[in-house]
Amino acid sequence: MQLNPELVKRSLDAHSAIGLVVGVLMYLICLTGTLAALAEGFERWEQPAIPELERMAPDAIATAMENFQSDVEAQPEALWVVLPTEQIPRVHVAGTDQEFWTDPEGKLLEPPTENWTHMLRELHLSLHLPHTPGLIIVSAAGAMLVALIISGLLAHPRLFKDAFKLRLGGSRRLEQADIHNRLSVWGLPFHLMIAVTGAFYGLVGILVYSAAAAWYDGDPEAMFDAVYGADPVIQAQITALQPAEAMRQLQARHPDVSPIYLVAHKAGTEAQFMEIAASVPGRLAYSEIYRFDAQGNYLGDQGLTNGPGGRQFLYSLYRIHFGYFGGWPTRIAWLCLGLMLTAVSVTGVNIWLAKRGIDDWIPRAWNGFVWGAPLALALSALGAVLMALPALPLFLATLAVTLLASLRRIDTRHMARLLQGLTALTLAVLGAGHLAIYAPAEHGHYLWAINLGLLLTAAVFAVVALLEQRSQAAAAPSATTA
């Protein structure tokens, strides 16, 4: 591309300024988002003793709802039964603030654990800040990532021409720049998709209120109804809900769909009705929602997979962002592409630090954060899963200790190697310990995949630490000779 040199210079300055501001934030969001692609597997791994099944009988669903209603004190306005899927072949029933796993017959079991996997999801979605401000900050980072991608393309006219140019082992700035630029090109469609969909979720509230004020007399509910479809208006005699009949009618009318959850809205009132969300083969939308009255009579669908194109698109963004389509191959692809985006966020800051060339607290703190975050995630998982310790305080304490240790006048490469080695050790203990406590033959063979993945990741961190040690050892004689 032939661009004005002044435009290139201004774009490069803008790219550097934006990248510096959001570097730390972007790294944490990308790292946790990458792992969140496997969150459903981690949820099973964290609580492996829960019974699993491929399909729950309609009568067992009704039993689970009855058991929940009889056990809780305050009846919730909405009662959910989350059904088994390929990713989580388990059932749980939930109200407003209570939730329980169930067995295949609908008997209530222990509540779902809200510990390490929950912490991981909340770190990515809202940074564990109050939900709305946190969501807006994360989404604003997505919007800034869009700006980084665009300014980066304009600032590097030879980006695509040099797509396979990789200079390793020489100047650190050139090495980091080549890694940054190559991964940016190779993952460009994915990076742009993640940035746009991530920005949408936090900024949609602002967009909705603005559009509602312009076109719906300030009524956001009316706008949501227009976009996603309005709830059915029902006034009927109060009767016992018949979820089993609703499931049977869905099976008869749409035998090809896969139910995800059943929810009873406004239960115990004259306006009560039920919805069943189900994934539809060949459709990217998260689900279609089928509606039934209290007796289980079919009322129609919400048109999320066969309605207006805009509605189908908006209801597909969640699956696109997290890779929740195409089964486990897509999850693994999202994991690899997410790691690429995480590396891009790290190398972007590394380029600036190498160009800056000043050995002060900034590079030491950045080094401690980059290598301390994986250690904090691993150590919090070890404490939460094997010792039932609260994950978030352990994560924050580990990250704080690594940052404080890194701020001491210790060589950054030595500190990086130390943190890499500790992460490798922690992951190895976590994977081996989990296999020792929860035998895959008894709790599910999927545990082999997750724990072997942890052991493989531990090996990768150990190799990186070893290579770093050899690199330093090789550089030491040269420095002495000079």
Coordinates of C-alpha atoms in Angstrom, one line a residue:
M1 CA 0.0 0.0 0.0
Q2 CA 1.3 3.4 -0.9
L3 CA 0.5 5.8 1.9
N4 CA 1.4 9.3 2.8
P5 CA 4.5 9.1 5.1
E6 CA 3.0 11.7 7.4
L7 CA -0.2 9.6 7.8
V8 CA 2.0 6.6 8.6
K9 CA 3.9 8.6 11.2
R10 CA 0.7 9.8 12.9
S11 CA -0.8 6.4 12.8
L12 CA 2.3 4.9 14.4
D13 CA 2.2 7.5 17.2
A14 CA -1.5 6.8 17.8
H15 CA -0.9 3.1 17.7
S16 CA 1.8 3.3 20.4
A17 CA -0.1 5.6 22.6
I18 CA -3.3 3.5 22.6
G19 CA -1.3 0.3 23.1
L20 CA 0.6 1.7 26.1
V21 CA -2.6 2.7 27.8
V22 CA -4.4 -0.6 27.4
G23 CA -1.4 -3.0 27.4
V24 CA -1.8 -4.4 30.9
L25 CA -5.6 -4.5 30.7
M26 CA -5.6 -6.1 27.3
Y27 CA -3.2 -8.8 28.4
L28 CA -5.3 -9.9 31.3
I29 CA -8.5 -9.8 29.3
C30 CA -7.0 -11.8 26.4
L31 CA -5.4 -14.4 28.7
T32 CA -8.5 -15.1 30.7
G33 CA -10.7 -15.0 27.6
T34 CA -8.5 -17.6 26.0
L35 CA -8.9 -19.9 28.9
A36 CA -12.7 -19.1 29.0
A37 CA -13.0 -20.9 25.7
L38 CA -12.6 -24.1 27.8
A39 CA -14.6 -22.9 30.8
E40 CA -17.3 -25.6 30.4
G41 CA -14.6 -28.3 30.5
F42 CA -13.0 -26.6 33.6
E43 CA -16.4 -26.5 35.3
R44 CA -16.7 -30.3 34.9
W45 CA -13.1 -30.8 36.0
E46 CA -13.5 -28.6 39.1
Q47 CA -16.5 -30.7 40.3
P48 CA -16.0 -34.1 38.8
A49 CA -18.2 -36.1 41.1
I50 CA -21.5 -34.9 39.7
P51 CA -23.3 -37.6 37.7
E52 CA -23.4 -37.1 33.9
L53 CA -25.9 -38.1 31.3
E54 CA -26.7 -37.5 27.6
R55 CA -30.4 -36.8 27.9
M56 CA -32.9 -36.2 30.8
A57 CA -36.3 -37.7 30.6
P58 CA -39.2 -35.2 30.5
D59 CA -40.7 -36.6 33.7
A60 CA -37.4 -36.3 35.5
I61 CA -37.3 -32.6 34.5
A62 CA -40.7 -32.1 36.1
T63 CA -39.5 -33.9 39.2
A64 CA -36.4 -31.7 39.5
M65 CA -38.7 -28.6 39.3
E66 CA -41.0 -30.0 41.9
N67 CA -38.2 -30.8 44.2
F68 CA -36.7 -27.4 43.9
Q69 CA -40.0 -25.7 44.6
S70 CA -40.6 -27.8 47.7
D71 CA -37.1 -27.3 49.1
V72 CA -36.7 -23.5 48.7
E73 CA -38.5 -21.0 50.9
A74 CA -39.1 -18.1 48.5
Q75 CA -40.5 -19.2 45.1
P76 CA -38.5 -17.5 42.3
E77 CA -40.2 -15.6 39.5
A78 CA -38.2 -17.7 37.0
L79 CA -37.3 -21.3 37.5
W80 CA -34.6 -22.8 35.3
V81 CA -33.6 -26.4 34.4
V82 CA -30.3 -26.4 32.5
L83 CA -30.2 -29.6 30.5
P84 CA -27.3 -31.8 29.5
T85 CA -25.3 -30.8 26.4
E86 CA -22.2 -32.2 24.7
Q87 CA -19.9 -29.7 26.6
I88 CA -21.6 -30.1 30.0
P89 CA -23.6 -33.4 30.1
R90 CA -25.1 -32.5 33.5
V91 CA -28.4 -31.0 34.8
H92 CA -28.9 -28.3 37.3
V93 CA -32.0 -26.4 38.5
A94 CA -31.8 -22.8 39.6
G95 CA -34.0 -20.0 40.9
T96 CA -33.2 -16.4 41.7
D97 CA -30.3 -17.0 44.1
Q98 CA -30.2 -20.8 44.6
E99 CA -28.9 -23.5 42.3
F100 CA -28.5 -27.3 42.6
W101 CA -27.1 -30.1 40.5
T102 CA -29.5 -33.0 40.0
D103 CA -29.2 -36.7 39.4
P104 CA -30.8 -38.3 36.3
E105 CA -34.1 -38.8 38.2
G106 CA -34.4 -35.2 39.2
K107 CA -33.1 -35.5 42.8
L108 CA -31.4 -32.4 44.0
L109 CA -27.7 -32.7 44.8
E110 CA -25.0 -30.2 45.9
P111 CA -24.9 -26.7 44.6
P112 CA -22.5 -25.9 41.7
T113 CA -19.1 -24.7 43.0
E114 CA -18.5 -21.0 42.3
N115 CA -14.8 -20.9 42.8
W116 CA -12.0 -21.1 40.2
T117 CA -14.0 -21.3 36.9
H118 CA -16.4 -18.7 38.2
M119 CA -13.4 -16.4 39.0
L120 CA -11.9 -17.0 35.6
R121 CA -15.2 -16.0 33.8
E122 CA -15.7 -13.0 36.0
L123 CA -12.1 -11.8 35.4
H124 CA -12.7 -11.9 31.7
L125 CA -16.2 -10.4 31.7
S126 CA -15.9 -7.6 34.3
L127 CA -12.4 -7.9 36.0
H128 CA -14.3 -8.7 39.2
L129 CA -15.4 -5.1 39.4
P130 CA -19.1 -4.1 40.0
H131 CA -20.7 -5.8 37.0
T132 CA -21.9 -2.9 34.9
P133 CA -18.8 -0.7 35.3
G134 CA -16.5 -3.7 34.8
L135 CA -18.4 -4.8 31.7
I136 CA -18.1 -1.4 30.2
I137 CA -14.3 -1.2 30.9
V138 CA -13.8 -4.6 29.3
S139 CA -15.9 -3.7 26.3
A140 CA -14.1 -0.3 26.0
A141 CA -10.9 -2.4 25.8
G142 CA -12.5 -4.2 22.9
A143 CA -13.3 -0.9 21.2
M144 CA -9.7 0.2 21.7
L145 CA -8.5 -3.1 20.3
V146 CA -10.4 -2.3 17.1
A147 CA -8.6 1.1 17.0
L148 CA -5.2 -0.7 17.6
I149 CA -5.9 -3.1 14.7
I150 CA -6.8 -0.3 12.3
S151 CA -4.0 2.0 13.3
G152 CA -1.6 -0.9 13.2
L153 CA -2.5 -1.7 9.6
L154 CA -2.1 1.9 8.6
A155 CA 1.2 2.3 10.5
H156 CA 2.8 -0.7 8.8
P157 CA 2.3 -0.5 5.0
R158 CA 4.5 -3.6 4.5
L159 CA 2.6 -5.7 7.1
F160 CA 1.2 -8.2 4.6
K161 CA 4.3 -8.1 2.3
D162 CA 6.5 -9.2 5.2
A163 CA 4.0 -11.7 6.6
F164 CA 6.7 -14.4 6.8
K165 CA 9.6 -12.3 7.9
L166 CA 10.8 -13.4 11.3
R167 CA 14.1 -12.3 12.8
L168 CA 14.8 -14.2 16.0
G169 CA 17.8 -14.1 18.3
G170 CA 19.1 -10.7 17.3
S171 CA 17.9 -7.3 18.4
R172 CA 15.2 -7.7 21.0
R173 CA 13.2 -4.8 19.5
L174 CA 13.3 -6.3 16.0
E175 CA 12.5 -9.8 17.4
Q176 CA 9.5 -8.6 19.3
A177 CA 8.3 -6.4 16.4
D178 CA 8.5 -9.4 14.0
I179 CA 6.5 -11.7 16.4
H180 CA 4.0 -8.9 17.0
N181 CA 3.5 -8.1 13.3
R182 CA 3.5 -11.8 12.1
L183 CA 0.9 -12.9 14.7
S184 CA -1.2 -9.8 14.0
V185 CA -1.4 -10.7 10.3
W186 CA -2.0 -14.4 10.7
G187 CA -4.7 -13.9 13.2
L188 CA -6.2 -10.6 11.8
P189 CA -9.8 -11.9 11.1
F190 CA -10.0 -13.5 14.5
H191 CA -8.6 -10.5 16.3
L192 CA -11.0 -8.1 14.6
M193 CA -13.9 -10.5 15.3
I194 CA -13.0 -10.8 19.0
A195 CA -12.6 -7.0 19.3
V196 CA -15.9 -6.1 17.7
T197 CA -18.0 -8.7 19.5
G198 CA -16.3 -8.0 22.8
A199 CA -17.0 -4.2 22.4
F200 CA -20.6 -4.9 21.6
Y201 CA -21.5 -6.6 24.9
G202 CA -20.5 -3.7 27.2
L203 CA -21.6 -0.9 24.9
V204 CA -25.0 -2.4 23.9
G205 CA -26.6 -0.8 27.0
I206 CA -25.5 2.6 25.9
L207 CA -26.7 1.9 22.3
V208 CA -30.0 0.6 23.5
Y209 CA -30.8 3.6 25.7
S210 CA -29.8 5.9 22.9
A211 CA -31.9 4.1 20.3
A212 CA -34.8 3.8 22.7
A213 CA -34.7 7.6 23.3
A214 CA -34.7 8.2 19.6
W215 CA -37.3 5.7 18.3
Y216 CA -39.2 4.2 21.2
D217 CA -40.1 7.2 23.4
G218 CA -37.3 6.3 25.9
D219 CA -38.6 2.7 26.6
P220 CA -35.7 0.3 26.3
E221 CA -38.0 -2.7 26.9
A222 CA -40.0 -1.8 23.8
M223 CA -36.7 -1.8 21.8
F224 CA -35.6 -5.2 23.2
D225 CA -39.1 -6.5 22.3
A226 CA -38.7 -5.2 18.7
V227 CA -35.2 -6.7 18.3
Y228 CA -35.5 -10.0 20.1
G229 CA -39.3 -10.5 20.2
A230 CA -41.8 -9.8 22.9
D231 CA -42.9 -12.2 25.7
P232 CA -46.4 -13.8 25.1
V233 CA -49.2 -12.2 27.0
I234 CA -51.1 -14.8 28.9
Q235 CA -54.0 -14.6 31.3
A236 CA -55.2 -18.0 32.4
Q237 CA -56.4 -19.9 35.4
I238 CA -53.5 -20.8 37.7
T239 CA -52.6 -24.5 37.3
A240 CA -49.6 -26.7 38.0
L241 CA -46.9 -26.4 35.3
Q242 CA -46.5 -29.3 32.9
P243 CA -42.9 -29.2 31.8
A244 CA -42.9 -32.8 30.8
E245 CA -45.7 -32.2 28.3
A246 CA -43.8 -29.2 26.9
M247 CA -40.7 -31.3 26.3
R248 CA -42.8 -34.0 24.6
Q249 CA -44.5 -31.4 22.3
L250 CA -41.1 -30.0 21.4
Q251 CA -39.8 -33.4 20.5
A252 CA -42.8 -34.1 18.4
R253 CA -42.7 -30.7 16.5
H254 CA -38.9 -30.3 16.3
P255 CA -37.3 -33.7 16.6
D256 CA -33.9 -32.4 15.2
V257 CA -33.3 -29.7 17.9
S258 CA -31.1 -30.2 21.0
P259 CA -32.7 -28.6 24.2
I260 CA -30.4 -26.4 26.3
Y261 CA -32.6 -25.3 29.1
L262 CA -36.3 -25.0 30.2
V263 CA -37.4 -22.0 32.1
A264 CA -40.8 -21.3 33.8
H265 CA -41.6 -17.6 33.9
K266 CA -43.9 -15.9 36.4
A267 CA -44.6 -19.3 38.0
G268 CA -47.7 -19.5 40.2
T269 CA -49.4 -16.5 38.5
E270 CA -52.1 -16.1 35.8
A271 CA -49.4 -15.0 33.4
Q272 CA -47.1 -18.0 33.8
F273 CA -45.6 -19.7 30.7
M274 CA -42.6 -21.8 29.8
E275 CA -39.8 -21.5 27.3
I276 CA -37.4 -24.1 26.0
A277 CA -34.2 -23.0 24.4
A278 CA -32.7 -25.4 21.9
S279 CA -29.8 -25.3 19.4
V280 CA -30.9 -25.8 15.8
P281 CA -28.7 -27.8 13.4
G282 CA -27.1 -25.6 10.7
R283 CA -27.8 -22.3 12.6
L284 CA -25.2 -20.2 14.3
A285 CA -27.6 -18.4 16.6
Y286 CA -27.2 -19.6 20.2
S287 CA -30.6 -21.2 20.3
E288 CA -34.2 -20.9 19.2
I289 CA -36.7 -20.3 22.0
Y290 CA -39.9 -22.3 21.9
R291 CA -42.9 -21.1 24.1
F292 CA -45.5 -23.1 25.9
D293 CA -48.4 -22.3 28.2
A294 CA -48.7 -23.8 31.7
Q295 CA -50.3 -27.0 30.4
G296 CA -47.4 -27.5 27.9
N297 CA -49.4 -26.4 24.8
Y298 CA -47.1 -25.0 22.1
L299 CA -47.5 -21.2 21.5
G300 CA -44.8 -20.6 18.9
D301 CA -41.1 -19.6 18.7
Q302 CA -39.2 -16.4 19.2
G303 CA -37.8 -16.3 15.6
L304 CA -34.2 -16.3 16.7
T305 CA -33.1 -18.7 14.0
N306 CA -35.7 -18.0 11.3
G307 CA -36.8 -14.4 12.0
P308 CA -35.3 -11.1 10.8
G309 CA -31.6 -11.3 9.8
G310 CA -30.5 -8.7 12.4
R311 CA -32.2 -10.7 15.2
Q312 CA -30.4 -13.9 14.1
F313 CA -27.1 -12.0 13.9
L314 CA -27.3 -10.5 17.4
Y315 CA -28.2 -13.8 18.9
S316 CA -25.2 -15.4 17.2
L317 CA -22.6 -13.0 18.7
Y318 CA -22.1 -14.9 22.0
R319 CA -21.3 -18.2 20.2
I320 CA -19.0 -16.4 17.8
H321 CA -17.1 -14.6 20.5
F322 CA -16.4 -17.6 22.7
G323 CA -16.2 -20.3 19.9
Y324 CA -19.3 -22.1 21.2
F325 CA -20.0 -23.8 18.0
G326 CA -18.6 -26.7 16.0
G327 CA -17.7 -28.7 19.1
W328 CA -14.3 -29.2 20.6
P329 CA -12.3 -28.5 17.4
T330 CA -13.6 -24.9 17.4
R331 CA -12.8 -24.6 21.2
I332 CA -9.2 -25.7 20.5
A333 CA -8.9 -23.4 17.5
W334 CA -10.2 -20.4 19.7
L335 CA -7.7 -21.4 22.4
C336 CA -4.8 -21.3 19.9
L337 CA -6.0 -18.0 18.3
G338 CA -6.6 -16.5 21.7
L339 CA -3.0 -17.3 22.7
M340 CA -1.8 -15.5 19.5
L341 CA -3.8 -12.4 20.5
T342 CA -2.4 -12.6 24.0
A343 CA 1.1 -12.8 22.6
V344 CA 0.3 -9.8 20.4
S345 CA -0.7 -7.8 23.4
V346 CA 2.5 -8.7 25.2
T347 CA 4.9 -8.0 22.3
G348 CA 3.2 -4.7 21.6
V349 CA 4.3 -3.4 25.0
N350 CA 7.7 -5.2 24.7
I351 CA 8.4 -3.2 21.6
W352 CA 7.8 0.0 23.3
L353 CA 9.9 -1.0 26.3
A354 CA 12.8 -2.1 24.1
K355 CA 12.7 1.2 22.1
R356 CA 12.5 3.1 25.4
G357 CA 15.6 1.3 26.7
I358 CA 15.4 2.5 30.3
D359 CA 15.8 -0.1 33.1
D360 CA 13.4 1.3 35.8
W361 CA 10.3 0.0 37.6
I362 CA 8.2 -0.1 34.4
P363 CA 9.8 -3.0 32.6
R364 CA 10.3 -4.9 35.9
A365 CA 6.6 -4.5 36.8
W366 CA 5.5 -5.5 33.3
N367 CA 7.7 -8.5 33.4
G368 CA 6.3 -9.5 36.8
F369 CA 2.7 -9.1 35.6
V370 CA 3.2 -11.0 32.3
W371 CA 4.7 -14.0 34.0
G372 CA 3.0 -13.6 37.3
A373 CA -0.6 -13.8 35.9
P374 CA -0.2 -17.4 34.7
L375 CA 1.4 -18.4 38.0
A376 CA -1.5 -16.7 39.9
L377 CA -4.1 -18.5 37.7
A378 CA -2.3 -21.9 38.2
L379 CA -1.8 -21.4 42.0
S380 CA -5.4 -20.3 42.5
A381 CA -6.6 -23.4 40.6
L382 CA -4.4 -25.6 42.7
G383 CA -5.7 -24.1 45.9
A384 CA -9.3 -24.0 44.8
V385 CA -9.6 -27.5 43.2
L386 CA -7.4 -29.6 45.4
M387 CA -7.7 -27.7 48.8
A388 CA -11.1 -25.9 48.5
L389 CA -9.5 -22.5 49.1
P390 CA -11.2 -19.4 47.7
A391 CA -9.7 -18.7 44.3
L392 CA -9.9 -14.9 44.0
P393 CA -8.0 -14.0 47.1
L394 CA -5.3 -16.5 46.2
F395 CA -5.1 -15.2 42.7
L396 CA -4.8 -11.5 43.8
A397 CA -2.3 -12.4 46.6
T398 CA 0.0 -14.3 44.2
L399 CA -0.1 -11.5 41.6
A400 CA 0.7 -8.9 44.3
V401 CA 3.6 -10.9 45.6
T402 CA 5.1 -11.4 42.1
L403 CA 4.7 -7.7 41.3
L404 CA 6.4 -6.7 44.6
A405 CA 9.2 -9.2 44.0
S406 CA 9.7 -8.0 40.5
L407 CA 10.0 -4.4 41.5
R408 CA 13.2 -5.2 43.5
R409 CA 16.4 -4.7 41.5
I410 CA 16.5 -8.2 40.1
D411 CA 17.4 -8.9 36.5
T412 CA 14.1 -9.2 34.6
R413 CA 15.2 -12.3 32.7
H414 CA 16.1 -14.0 35.9
M415 CA 12.7 -13.1 37.4
A416 CA 10.9 -14.3 34.3
R417 CA 12.8 -17.7 34.5
L418 CA 11.9 -18.0 38.2
L419 CA 8.2 -17.4 37.5
Q420 CA 8.1 -19.7 34.5
G421 CA 9.7 -22.5 36.6
L422 CA 7.2 -21.9 39.5
T423 CA 4.3 -22.0 37.0
A424 CA 5.6 -25.3 35.5
L425 CA 5.9 -26.8 39.0
T426 CA 2.4 -25.6 40.0
L427 CA 0.7 -26.9 36.9
A428 CA 2.5 -30.3 37.2
V429 CA 1.3 -30.7 40.8
L430 CA -2.2 -29.6 39.8
G431 CA -2.5 -32.1 36.9
A432 CA -0.9 -35.0 38.7
G433 CA -2.8 -34.3 42.0
H434 CA -6.1 -34.1 40.2
L435 CA -5.5 -37.5 38.5
A436 CA -4.5 -39.0 41.8
I437 CA -7.7 -37.8 43.6
Y438 CA -10.2 -38.2 40.8
A439 CA -9.7 -41.3 38.8
P440 CA -10.8 -40.8 35.2
A441 CA -12.2 -44.3 35.0
E442 CA -14.6 -43.4 37.8
H443 CA -15.3 -39.8 37.2
G444 CA -15.1 -39.5 33.4
H445 CA -12.4 -40.0 30.8
Y446 CA -12.5 -36.3 29.9
L447 CA -10.3 -35.7 32.9
W448 CA -7.4 -37.3 31.0
A449 CA -7.6 -34.6 28.4
I450 CA -7.7 -31.7 30.8
N451 CA -5.0 -33.0 33.2
L452 CA -2.7 -34.1 30.4
G453 CA -3.2 -30.6 28.9
L454 CA -2.1 -29.2 32.3
L455 CA 1.0 -31.4 32.3
L456 CA 1.8 -30.5 28.7
T457 CA 1.5 -26.8 29.6
A458 CA 3.8 -27.4 32.6
A459 CA 6.3 -28.9 30.2
V460 CA 6.1 -25.9 27.9
F461 CA 6.8 -23.5 30.8
A462 CA 9.7 -25.7 31.9
V463 CA 11.2 -25.7 28.4
V464 CA 10.8 -21.9 28.1
A465 CA 12.6 -21.5 31.5
L466 CA 15.4 -23.8 30.4
L467 CA 15.9 -22.0 27.1
E468 CA 16.0 -18.7 29.0
Q469 CA 18.6 -20.1 31.3
R470 CA 20.8 -21.3 28.4
S471 CA 20.4 -18.0 26.6
Q472 CA 21.6 -16.1 29.7
A473 CA 24.5 -18.5 30.2
A474 CA 25.6 -18.0 26.6
A475 CA 25.3 -14.3 26.9
A476 CA 27.3 -14.1 30.1
P477 CA 30.8 -15.0 28.6
S478 CA 30.2 -12.5 25.8
A479 CA 29.5 -9.7 28.2
T480 CA 32.5 -10.6 30.3
T481 CA 34.8 -10.6 27.2
A482 CA 33.4 -7.3 26.1

